[in-house]
Amino acid sequence: MRFEITLSGEPVDITVSLDYRSSFIHIMKKIADASGLYDYLYGEKSHQRFAFSARLGSSFRIVGEVAKAIPPFFINFSSGDLVVFNSFLGTLTRFKKFGESFRIADASLHVSNVTVQRPYVVNRSSLECKTFSHVVLRDPKNPDLCLSPDDSDVFNETLSEYMKKKCEALTGKAPAGDLTMTPVEGKFELIRHYGGFIGGFRGFFTLSGSPDLLQFAYDFGLGQRTGQGFGLFSLVGASL
């Protein structure tokens, strides 16, 4: 289940760090706290129950060591957890009604719209996908490094194992089969994150597996750090 948040403000250029995801993570935590779900989502280290992607709009551009963009900004949010989804949606509706503000750099933004998307039910064994945000997967042998799907065997073995464990942890059900991600067009690149860099894939890909596992990936995000703005993807050609 998904919705898109529109954050509006003065239509002027805002200068933000290239490490801008931290500001949106703070927004997610503020929503969780106002929903009474902060401990549920952040109280202990566990698999995150949602995925999101932050977009700074069509005006986004990199100027030297900073980025510039003009509001509105957008957050795409997804969760297969009904409690999280409905609670966040209710909180954002209140935020919109009462003009609750968020800070992005020096700008004050408010929720101007929340658009709920039509639910998508996976009933096939493969999906044609496009990343909203990079797919990130740590190398289990060296957690300081991230895996690239170009090394398909290692990447897919690690991805499948991680996603099945996450699915069982969050749903209580062990999914059948394996998950395979096959790049179609895109690249593996480094992204600034929390003062350092993290590697991830951005582009088009085919995701194959059992319908249950594909549904889980669609609802909760693909790969790791989904609660930090990574792993959300859309379906190519789907009208959602």
Tab-separated table of C-alpha atoms in Angstrom:
chain	number	residue	atom	x	y	z
A	1	MET	CA	0.000	0.000	0.000
A	2	ARG	CA	1.358	3.356	-1.015
A	3	PHE	CA	0.814	7.074	-0.903
A	4	GLU	CA	2.647	10.183	-2.059
A	5	ILE	CA	3.199	13.212	0.175
A	6	THR	CA	3.560	16.668	-1.367
A	7	LEU	CA	5.583	19.137	0.712
A	8	SER	CA	5.051	22.741	-0.350
A	9	GLY	CA	6.653	26.038	0.615
A	10	GLU	CA	7.856	29.305	-0.825
A	11	PRO	CA	8.690	28.754	-4.534
A	12	VAL	CA	12.303	29.840	-4.178
A	13	ASP	CA	15.603	28.031	-4.594
A	14	ILE	CA	16.599	26.036	-1.529
A	15	THR	CA	20.199	24.990	-1.025
A	16	VAL	CA	20.500	21.525	0.497
A	17	SER	CA	23.327	19.147	1.237
A	18	LEU	CA	23.967	16.321	-1.193
A	19	ASP	CA	23.414	14.197	1.907
A	20	TYR	CA	19.792	15.406	1.976
A	21	ARG	CA	18.145	12.080	2.878
A	22	SER	CA	18.880	12.675	6.567
A	23	SER	CA	16.337	15.523	6.560
A	24	PHE	CA	13.652	13.203	5.189
A	25	ILE	CA	14.562	10.478	7.687
A	26	HIS	CA	13.912	13.076	10.399
A	27	ILE	CA	10.488	13.742	8.833
A	28	MET	CA	9.694	10.007	8.916
A	29	LYS	CA	10.643	9.881	12.589
A	30	LYS	CA	8.465	12.908	13.340
A	31	ILE	CA	5.484	11.217	11.667
A	32	ALA	CA	6.188	7.974	13.555
A	33	ASP	CA	6.356	9.824	16.861
A	34	ALA	CA	3.106	11.719	16.204
A	35	SER	CA	1.482	8.392	15.242
A	36	GLY	CA	2.517	6.758	18.512
A	37	LEU	CA	4.705	4.298	16.616
A	38	TYR	CA	8.206	5.568	17.325
A	39	ASP	CA	9.173	2.675	19.613
A	40	TYR	CA	7.457	0.184	17.296
A	41	LEU	CA	9.539	1.369	14.339
A	42	TYR	CA	12.746	2.696	15.906
A	43	GLY	CA	12.870	1.297	19.438
A	44	GLU	CA	15.200	-1.586	18.640
A	45	LYS	CA	17.340	-2.687	15.730
A	46	SER	CA	15.142	-4.740	13.444
A	47	HIS	CA	13.888	-4.839	9.883
A	48	GLN	CA	12.074	-1.630	8.976
A	49	ARG	CA	8.369	-1.932	8.247
A	50	PHE	CA	8.227	0.625	5.445
A	51	ALA	CA	10.137	2.049	2.518
A	52	PHE	CA	10.217	5.594	1.229
A	53	SER	CA	11.840	7.696	-1.438
A	54	ALA	CA	12.438	11.459	-1.355
A	55	ARG	CA	12.349	13.539	-4.530
A	56	LEU	CA	13.360	17.186	-4.736
A	57	GLY	CA	11.332	17.800	-7.878
A	58	SER	CA	12.158	18.601	-11.494
A	59	SER	CA	14.179	21.676	-10.509
A	60	PHE	CA	16.749	19.563	-8.620
A	61	ARG	CA	20.312	20.212	-9.741
A	62	ILE	CA	23.802	19.808	-8.345
A	63	VAL	CA	25.894	22.962	-8.072
A	64	GLY	CA	29.399	22.167	-6.899
A	65	GLU	CA	29.198	20.452	-3.507
A	66	VAL	CA	25.539	21.284	-2.829
A	67	ALA	CA	22.156	20.735	-4.444
A	68	LYS	CA	19.512	23.312	-5.290
A	69	ALA	CA	15.801	22.764	-5.748
A	70	ILE	CA	12.506	24.642	-5.672
A	71	PRO	CA	9.519	23.198	-3.743
A	72	PRO	CA	7.285	21.276	-3.924
A	73	PHE	CA	9.179	18.193	-2.799
A	74	PHE	CA	7.732	14.686	-2.739
A	75	ILE	CA	7.914	11.591	-0.536
A	76	ASN	CA	6.699	8.250	-1.880
A	77	PHE	CA	5.819	5.925	0.986
A	78	SER	CA	5.022	2.205	1.040
A	79	SER	CA	4.229	-0.347	3.728
A	80	GLY	CA	2.585	-3.735	3.877
A	81	ASP	CA	1.907	-3.185	7.593
A	82	LEU	CA	-1.699	-1.959	7.964
A	83	VAL	CA	-1.010	-0.390	11.355
A	84	VAL	CA	1.886	1.664	10.009
A	85	PHE	CA	0.145	2.630	6.784
A	86	ASN	CA	-3.135	3.731	8.366
A	87	SER	CA	-1.466	5.480	11.297
A	88	PHE	CA	0.918	7.450	9.069
A	89	LEU	CA	-1.933	8.366	6.739
A	90	GLY	CA	-4.064	9.606	9.639
A	91	THR	CA	-1.194	11.643	11.075
A	92	LEU	CA	-0.413	13.249	7.710
A	93	THR	CA	-4.094	14.142	7.278
A	94	ARG	CA	-3.928	15.965	10.632
A	95	PHE	CA	-0.643	17.614	9.685
A	96	LYS	CA	-2.230	18.908	6.486
A	97	LYS	CA	-5.323	20.183	8.303
A	98	PHE	CA	-3.402	22.021	11.033
A	99	GLY	CA	-0.451	23.217	8.942
A	100	GLU	CA	2.291	21.256	10.712
A	101	SER	CA	5.679	22.313	9.317
A	102	PHE	CA	8.882	20.471	8.476
A	103	ARG	CA	12.374	21.876	8.039
A	104	ILE	CA	14.467	21.081	4.974
A	105	ALA	CA	17.675	23.104	5.206
A	106	ASP	CA	16.495	26.694	5.880
A	107	ALA	CA	13.040	26.187	4.384
A	108	SER	CA	9.768	25.589	6.191
A	109	LEU	CA	7.529	23.147	4.320
A	110	HIS	CA	4.020	21.870	4.965
A	111	VAL	CA	1.926	18.941	3.760
A	112	SER	CA	-0.200	20.258	0.895
A	113	ASN	CA	-1.447	16.912	-0.399
A	114	VAL	CA	-1.460	13.176	0.328
A	115	THR	CA	-2.396	10.953	-2.608
A	116	VAL	CA	-3.226	7.325	-1.864
A	117	GLN	CA	-2.408	4.946	-4.691
A	118	ARG	CA	-4.577	2.064	-5.781
A	119	PRO	CA	-3.289	-1.162	-4.163
A	120	TYR	CA	-1.390	-3.498	-6.451
A	121	VAL	CA	-1.726	-7.275	-6.034
A	122	VAL	CA	1.072	-9.370	-7.504
A	123	ASN	CA	-0.227	-12.477	-9.282
A	124	ARG	CA	2.757	-13.380	-11.441
A	125	SER	CA	6.339	-14.556	-11.094
A	126	SER	CA	8.176	-11.541	-12.520
A	127	LEU	CA	7.886	-7.757	-12.458
A	128	GLU	CA	9.412	-5.100	-14.709
A	129	CYS	CA	10.609	-2.392	-12.353
A	130	LYS	CA	12.202	1.034	-12.102
A	131	THR	CA	13.917	2.310	-8.974
A	132	PHE	CA	12.448	5.269	-7.119
A	133	SER	CA	15.576	5.163	-5.002
A	134	HIS	CA	18.781	3.117	-5.101
A	135	VAL	CA	18.686	-0.554	-4.177
A	136	VAL	CA	21.304	-1.064	-1.461
A	137	LEU	CA	22.736	-4.406	-0.337
A	138	ARG	CA	25.685	-4.792	2.011
A	139	ASP	CA	28.388	-7.386	1.360
A	140	PRO	CA	27.968	-9.885	4.240
A	141	LYS	CA	31.694	-10.659	4.090
A	142	ASN	CA	32.664	-6.972	4.275
A	143	PRO	CA	29.868	-4.731	5.651
A	144	ASP	CA	31.837	-1.626	4.699
A	145	LEU	CA	31.159	-2.436	1.036
A	146	CYS	CA	27.951	-2.777	-0.984
A	147	LEU	CA	27.221	-5.393	-3.621
A	148	SER	CA	26.552	-4.595	-7.260
A	149	PRO	CA	24.030	-6.624	-9.301
A	150	ASP	CA	26.751	-6.870	-11.947
A	151	ASP	CA	28.131	-9.679	-9.764
A	152	SER	CA	24.833	-11.473	-10.237
A	153	ASP	CA	25.469	-14.750	-8.411
A	154	VAL	CA	26.704	-13.215	-5.163
A	155	PHE	CA	24.237	-10.332	-5.308
A	156	ASN	CA	21.159	-12.487	-5.889
A	157	GLU	CA	22.121	-15.116	-3.345
A	158	THR	CA	22.564	-12.371	-0.725
A	159	LEU	CA	19.422	-10.489	-1.786
A	160	SER	CA	17.235	-13.595	-1.749
A	161	GLU	CA	18.458	-14.732	1.653
A	162	TYR	CA	18.007	-11.269	3.167
A	163	MET	CA	14.527	-10.679	1.754
A	164	LYS	CA	13.261	-14.120	2.833
A	165	LYS	CA	14.537	-13.558	6.368
A	166	LYS	CA	12.942	-10.113	6.469
A	167	CYS	CA	9.668	-11.471	5.117
A	168	GLU	CA	9.540	-14.203	7.751
A	169	ALA	CA	10.475	-11.732	10.519
A	170	LEU	CA	7.736	-9.238	9.602
A	171	THR	CA	4.945	-11.559	8.453
A	172	GLY	CA	5.641	-14.758	10.386
A	173	LYS	CA	5.550	-16.692	7.136
A	174	ALA	CA	8.500	-18.298	5.340
A	175	PRO	CA	8.158	-17.483	1.614
A	176	ALA	CA	8.750	-20.138	-1.010
A	177	GLY	CA	11.446	-19.936	-3.664
A	178	ASP	CA	14.163	-17.382	-4.278
A	179	LEU	CA	14.271	-13.766	-5.419
A	180	THR	CA	16.315	-12.670	-8.443
A	181	MET	CA	17.053	-9.134	-9.622
A	182	THR	CA	18.264	-8.771	-13.227
A	183	PRO	CA	19.399	-5.298	-14.343
A	184	VAL	CA	17.992	-4.117	-17.675
A	185	GLU	CA	19.406	-0.611	-17.838
A	186	GLY	CA	21.060	1.437	-15.108
A	187	LYS	CA	24.192	1.714	-13.031
A	188	PHE	CA	25.748	1.077	-9.657
A	189	GLU	CA	26.892	4.329	-8.079
A	190	LEU	CA	27.998	5.902	-4.822
A	191	ILE	CA	25.565	8.108	-2.910
A	192	ARG	CA	26.342	10.508	-0.074
A	193	HIS	CA	24.753	9.277	3.121
A	194	TYR	CA	25.272	10.300	6.753
A	195	GLY	CA	28.606	11.955	6.062
A	196	GLY	CA	29.981	9.065	4.019
A	197	PHE	CA	29.139	7.101	0.908
A	198	ILE	CA	26.979	4.083	0.216
A	199	GLY	CA	26.705	2.084	-3.005
A	200	GLY	CA	23.471	1.231	-4.750
A	201	PHE	CA	21.847	0.379	-8.078
A	202	ARG	CA	19.608	2.853	-9.879
A	203	GLY	CA	17.686	2.083	-13.076
A	204	PHE	CA	15.436	-0.540	-14.655
A	205	PHE	CA	15.417	-4.199	-13.662
A	206	THR	CA	13.403	-7.417	-13.725
A	207	LEU	CA	12.477	-8.908	-10.369
A	208	SER	CA	11.619	-12.624	-10.381
A	209	GLY	CA	10.296	-14.890	-7.654
A	210	SER	CA	7.142	-16.250	-6.073
A	211	PRO	CA	4.143	-13.867	-6.058
A	212	ASP	CA	4.241	-13.715	-2.236
A	213	LEU	CA	7.896	-12.689	-2.185
A	214	LEU	CA	7.418	-10.171	-5.003
A	215	GLN	CA	4.437	-8.685	-3.146
A	216	PHE	CA	6.550	-8.337	-0.022
A	217	ALA	CA	9.332	-6.584	-1.931
A	218	TYR	CA	6.826	-4.232	-3.568
A	219	ASP	CA	5.183	-3.351	-0.248
A	220	PHE	CA	8.229	-3.169	2.037
A	221	GLY	CA	11.019	-2.233	-0.372
A	222	LEU	CA	13.912	-4.142	-1.909
A	223	GLY	CA	17.251	-4.625	-0.201
A	224	GLN	CA	18.484	-2.886	2.918
A	225	ARG	CA	18.075	0.587	4.490
A	226	THR	CA	14.513	0.961	3.209
A	227	GLY	CA	13.708	3.168	6.200
A	228	GLN	CA	16.520	5.521	5.163
A	229	GLY	CA	15.184	6.329	1.714
A	230	PHE	CA	16.426	3.355	-0.314
A	231	GLY	CA	14.878	0.323	-2.021
A	232	LEU	CA	11.526	1.674	-3.220
A	233	PHE	CA	10.633	0.841	-6.821
A	234	SER	CA	7.772	1.348	-9.251
A	235	LEU	CA	6.345	-0.980	-11.887
A	236	VAL	CA	7.043	-0.186	-15.521
A	237	GLY	CA	3.851	0.283	-17.490
A	238	ALA	CA	1.567	-0.045	-14.450
A	239	SER	CA	-1.102	2.591	-13.930
A	240	LEU	CA	-1.038	3.111	-10.147
